Coordinates of C-alpha atoms and ligand atoms in Angstrom, one line a residue:
M2 CA -9.9 -21.6 66.1
K3 CA -10.2 -19.8 62.8
Q4 CA -13.8 -18.8 61.9
K5 CA -15.4 -20.6 59.0
I6 CA -17.8 -18.4 57.1
I7 CA -20.4 -19.1 54.6
A8 CA -21.7 -15.8 53.2
A9 CA -24.7 -15.5 50.9
N10 CA -24.6 -12.7 48.4
W11 CA -28.2 -12.3 47.2
K12 CA -27.2 -9.5 44.9
M13 CA -30.4 -7.8 43.4
N14 CA -32.8 -10.6 44.0
K15 CA -36.0 -11.4 46.0
T16 CA -39.1 -9.4 46.8
L17 CA -39.8 -8.7 50.5
P18 CA -42.1 -11.7 51.1
E19 CA -39.5 -14.0 49.3
A20 CA -36.7 -12.5 51.4
V21 CA -38.5 -13.0 54.7
Q22 CA -39.3 -16.6 53.8
L23 CA -35.7 -17.4 52.9
I24 CA -34.3 -15.6 56.0
E25 CA -36.7 -17.6 58.2
Q26 CA -35.7 -20.9 56.5
V27 CA -32.0 -20.2 57.0
S28 CA -32.6 -19.1 60.6
D29 CA -34.6 -22.3 61.4
Y30 CA -31.9 -24.4 59.9
I31 CA -29.2 -22.6 62.0
M32 CA -31.3 -23.1 65.2
T33 CA -31.4 -26.8 64.6
K34 CA -27.7 -27.1 64.0
R35 CA -26.4 -24.5 66.5
L36 CA -24.4 -26.9 68.7
R37 CA -22.6 -28.1 65.6
F38 CA -22.0 -24.5 64.5
M39 CA -20.5 -23.7 67.9
D40 CA -18.2 -26.7 67.8
E41 CA -17.0 -26.0 64.3
N42 CA -16.8 -22.2 64.8
V43 CA -19.1 -21.6 61.8
L44 CA -20.7 -18.2 61.0
V45 CA -23.4 -17.7 58.4
V46 CA -23.5 -14.2 56.9
L47 CA -26.4 -13.0 54.8
A48 CA -25.5 -10.1 52.5
L49 CA -28.9 -8.7 51.6
P50 CA -30.2 -5.8 49.5
Y51 CA -30.2 -2.7 51.7
V52 CA -34.0 -2.5 51.9
Y53 CA -34.3 -5.8 53.7
L54 CA -31.6 -5.4 56.3
Y55 CA -33.7 -3.8 59.0
E56 CA -36.5 -6.4 58.8
A57 CA -33.9 -9.1 58.6
L58 CA -32.2 -7.9 61.8
Y59 CA -35.5 -8.1 63.6
I60 CA -36.2 -11.6 62.3
T61 CA -32.7 -12.9 63.2
R62 CA -32.2 -11.1 66.5
N63 CA -32.1 -14.4 68.5
V64 CA -30.3 -16.5 66.0
P65 CA -26.7 -17.3 67.0
H66 CA -23.9 -17.8 64.4
L67 CA -25.8 -15.6 61.9
A68 CA -24.7 -12.1 60.9
L69 CA -26.1 -9.7 58.4
A70 CA -24.1 -7.8 55.7
A71 CA -24.6 -5.1 53.2
Q72 CA -23.4 -5.6 49.7
N73 CA -21.8 -2.2 49.5
C74 CA -21.4 1.1 51.3
Y75 CA -20.3 4.6 50.2
T76 CA -16.9 6.2 50.4
E77 CA -18.2 9.3 52.3
R78 CA -19.5 9.8 55.8
K79 CA -22.7 11.8 54.9
G80 CA -24.1 14.6 52.8
A81 CA -25.4 15.3 49.3
F82 CA -24.9 11.9 47.7
T83 CA -28.4 11.0 46.5
G84 CA -29.1 7.3 46.5
E85 CA -26.0 6.3 48.5
I86 CA -25.9 4.5 51.8
S87 CA -23.2 5.2 54.4
A88 CA -21.3 2.9 56.7
E89 CA -22.7 4.8 59.6
M90 CA -26.3 4.2 58.5
L91 CA -25.5 0.5 58.3
Q92 CA -23.9 0.5 61.7
S93 CA -26.8 2.3 63.2
I94 CA -29.3 -0.4 62.3
G95 CA -26.9 -3.2 63.5
T96 CA -25.3 -4.5 60.3
E97 CA -22.1 -6.3 61.1
Y98 CA -20.4 -7.0 57.8
V99 CA -20.2 -5.4 54.4
I100 CA -19.0 -6.8 51.1
I101 CA -16.4 -4.5 49.5
G102 CA -14.8 -4.9 46.1
H103 CA -17.1 -7.4 44.5
S104 CA -16.2 -7.8 40.8
E105 CA -19.7 -6.6 39.8
R106 CA -19.0 -3.3 41.6
R107 CA -15.5 -3.2 40.1
N108 CA -16.8 -3.9 36.6
Y109 CA -20.2 -2.3 36.3
F110 CA -19.6 0.7 38.7
Q111 CA -16.0 1.3 37.9
E112 CA -14.8 0.9 41.5
D113 CA -11.1 0.9 41.4
N114 CA -8.6 0.0 44.1
E115 CA -8.4 3.6 45.4
T116 CA -12.2 3.8 45.8
L117 CA -12.2 0.5 47.5
L118 CA -9.6 1.6 50.0
K119 CA -11.9 4.5 51.0
K120 CA -14.8 2.1 51.4
V121 CA -12.7 -0.3 53.6
D122 CA -11.6 2.6 55.8
M123 CA -15.1 3.9 56.1
A124 CA -16.5 0.5 57.0
L125 CA -13.9 -0.1 59.7
E126 CA -14.4 3.4 61.1
Y127 CA -18.0 2.4 61.8
D128 CA -17.2 -1.1 63.1
L129 CA -18.4 -2.9 60.0
R130 CA -16.3 -6.0 59.1
P131 CA -15.3 -5.9 55.4
I132 CA -15.5 -9.0 53.3
F133 CA -13.0 -7.8 50.8
C134 CA -13.2 -9.5 47.4
V135 CA -10.3 -10.0 45.1
G136 CA -10.2 -11.9 41.8
E137 CA -8.6 -12.0 38.4
Q138 CA -10.2 -11.8 34.9
L139 CA -9.9 -14.8 32.6
N140 CA -7.3 -13.2 30.3
E141 CA -5.2 -12.3 33.4
R142 CA -5.1 -16.0 34.4
M143 CA -4.4 -17.1 30.8
E144 CA -1.5 -14.6 30.7
D145 CA -0.3 -16.0 34.1
R146 CA -0.8 -12.7 35.8
H147 CA -3.3 -13.8 38.3
F148 CA -1.0 -13.8 41.4
H149 CA 0.2 -10.4 40.5
V150 CA -3.3 -9.0 40.1
I151 CA -4.4 -10.3 43.5
Q152 CA -1.3 -9.1 45.1
K153 CA -2.0 -5.6 43.8
Q154 CA -5.6 -5.6 44.8
L155 CA -4.6 -6.5 48.4
K156 CA -1.7 -4.0 48.5
D157 CA -3.7 -1.1 47.1
S158 CA -6.9 -1.5 49.1
V159 CA -6.3 -3.4 52.4
F160 CA -2.6 -3.8 53.3
H161 CA -2.4 -0.1 54.4
L162 CA -4.4 -1.1 57.4
P163 CA -2.8 -1.4 60.8
E164 CA -2.8 -5.1 61.9
T165 CA -5.5 -4.6 64.5
D166 CA -7.8 -3.3 61.8
F167 CA -6.9 -5.9 59.3
A168 CA -7.8 -8.5 61.9
N169 CA -11.5 -7.5 61.2
V170 CA -11.3 -8.2 57.5
A171 CA -12.2 -11.4 55.7
I172 CA -10.9 -12.0 52.2
A173 CA -13.0 -13.6 49.5
Y174 CA -11.1 -14.9 46.5
E175 CA -13.5 -14.8 43.5
P176 CA -12.0 -15.4 40.1
V177 CA -14.2 -13.2 37.9
W178 CA -14.4 -15.9 35.2
A179 CA -16.1 -18.2 37.7
I180 CA -18.8 -15.8 39.0
G181 CA -22.3 -16.8 37.8
T182 CA -20.8 -18.7 34.9
G183 CA -21.0 -22.3 36.2
K184 CA -17.2 -22.5 35.8
T185 CA -15.7 -23.2 39.2
A186 CA -12.0 -22.9 39.9
S187 CA -10.7 -26.4 40.6
P188 CA -10.0 -27.1 44.3
I189 CA -6.3 -27.1 43.4
Q190 CA -6.4 -23.7 41.6
A191 CA -8.5 -22.2 44.4
D192 CA -6.2 -23.6 47.1
R193 CA -3.1 -22.3 45.4
M194 CA -4.5 -18.8 45.4
H195 CA -5.7 -19.1 49.0
Q196 CA -2.2 -20.2 50.0
F197 CA -0.7 -17.3 48.1
I198 CA -3.1 -14.8 49.8
R199 CA -2.3 -16.2 53.2
S200 CA 1.4 -15.9 52.5
E201 CA 0.9 -12.2 51.4
I202 CA -0.9 -11.6 54.7
R203 CA 2.0 -13.3 56.6
N204 CA 4.6 -11.2 54.8
N205 CA 2.6 -8.0 55.3
Y206 CA 1.6 -8.6 58.9
S207 CA 2.4 -11.7 60.9
E208 CA 2.0 -15.5 61.1
K209 CA -0.7 -15.1 63.7
T210 CA -2.8 -12.7 61.5
A211 CA -2.3 -14.9 58.5
C212 CA -3.5 -18.0 60.4
N213 CA -6.5 -16.1 61.8
T214 CA -7.8 -14.5 58.6
S215 CA -10.8 -16.2 57.1
I216 CA -10.2 -16.6 53.3
L217 CA -13.4 -17.5 51.4
Y218 CA -13.8 -18.9 47.9
G219 CA -16.5 -17.6 45.6
G220 CA -17.4 -18.4 42.0
S221 CA -20.1 -20.9 41.1
C222 CA -19.7 -22.7 44.4
N223 CA -22.7 -25.1 44.8
A224 CA -24.0 -28.0 46.7
A225 CA -22.1 -30.4 44.4
N226 CA -18.6 -28.9 44.5
A227 CA -18.5 -27.2 47.9
R228 CA -17.3 -30.2 50.0
E229 CA -14.2 -30.7 47.9
L230 CA -13.4 -27.0 47.9
F231 CA -13.8 -26.7 51.6
S232 CA -11.7 -29.8 52.3
K233 CA -8.6 -27.7 51.4
N234 CA -6.7 -26.3 54.4
D235 CA -6.6 -22.7 53.2
I236 CA -10.2 -22.5 52.1
D237 CA -12.2 -21.3 55.2
G238 CA -15.6 -21.1 53.6
G239 CA -17.4 -19.5 50.7
L240 CA -19.1 -16.5 49.3
I241 CA -22.1 -17.9 47.5
G242 CA -24.2 -16.1 44.9
G243 CA -26.7 -18.0 42.9
A244 CA -26.8 -21.1 45.1
S245 CA -27.6 -19.0 48.2
L246 CA -31.1 -18.0 46.8
N247 CA -32.5 -21.4 47.6
A248 CA -32.7 -22.6 51.2
A249 CA -32.0 -26.3 50.5
D250 CA -29.0 -25.6 48.3
F251 CA -27.6 -23.1 50.7
E252 CA -28.0 -25.5 53.6
K253 CA -26.2 -28.2 51.7
I254 CA -23.3 -25.8 51.1
I255 CA -23.1 -25.0 54.8
E256 CA -23.2 -28.7 55.7
S257 CA -20.2 -29.2 53.4
L258 CA -18.1 -27.3 55.9
Y259 CA -18.2 -30.1 58.4
Ligands
PEP8 C1 -20.7 -13.9 43.9 O1 -21.4 -13.1 43.2 O2 -20.1 -13.5 44.9 C2 -20.7 -15.3 43.5 C3 -19.8 -16.1 44.0 O3 -21.7 -15.7 42.6 P1 -22.0 -17.2 42.1 O4 -21.9 -18.1 43.3 O5 -23.3 -17.1 41.5 O6 -20.9 -17.5 41.1

């Protein structure tokens, strides 16, 4: 059964005491629902600021169906890159996932498709599973170029991977105009793009890999709109920003999966 994933992207939010409290709340919630999570093949991923990952790994060590992610990693293995964090460092503390290609990294830190390819390769070399983000800007959608943009992002940064490596990648479709804006893609718009992404995976790899890849929706997904989005066949969960910062909201979003 394909894995359903709800991933929280905390971005640059929370102090340590706040982070510990939220991680404990989400962990307690998962413990009470774990049988349901098992039946439905649900995984919750928490993408935390680097500085909280080690503590979080300790807090969540006995929590099933929960994995931790970094929000980024560097393109190089090691060396004189002040301030950067390598995939190997993340692996060495037990991180399982890493978000790569978030639109905030693309826009504020000028990460292009070539840079992202290097990050994807580095992550996989150190057994981190990339949650690879794709998404179009508003003008690209208005000009009807959104399918082409997403096709290129996939082709340039992940479709070079051998199929066995690609099997460890989850895709997050995040239309840039919907991130943090309160404007959600309609379930129909999102589903069309998810179908397109799955067909691209099918064309590039195989039917089996297309069926098994988790494709998440992200962009102002919240407790009120999650159920309708997740009811679509090709939407396998969500990457949640703002609404993941509050335990009650985040739990409602997880509950919308089943
Ligand atoms: C995100 O940053 O990945 C995101 C989806 O943010 P938000 O849910 O706040 O739009």
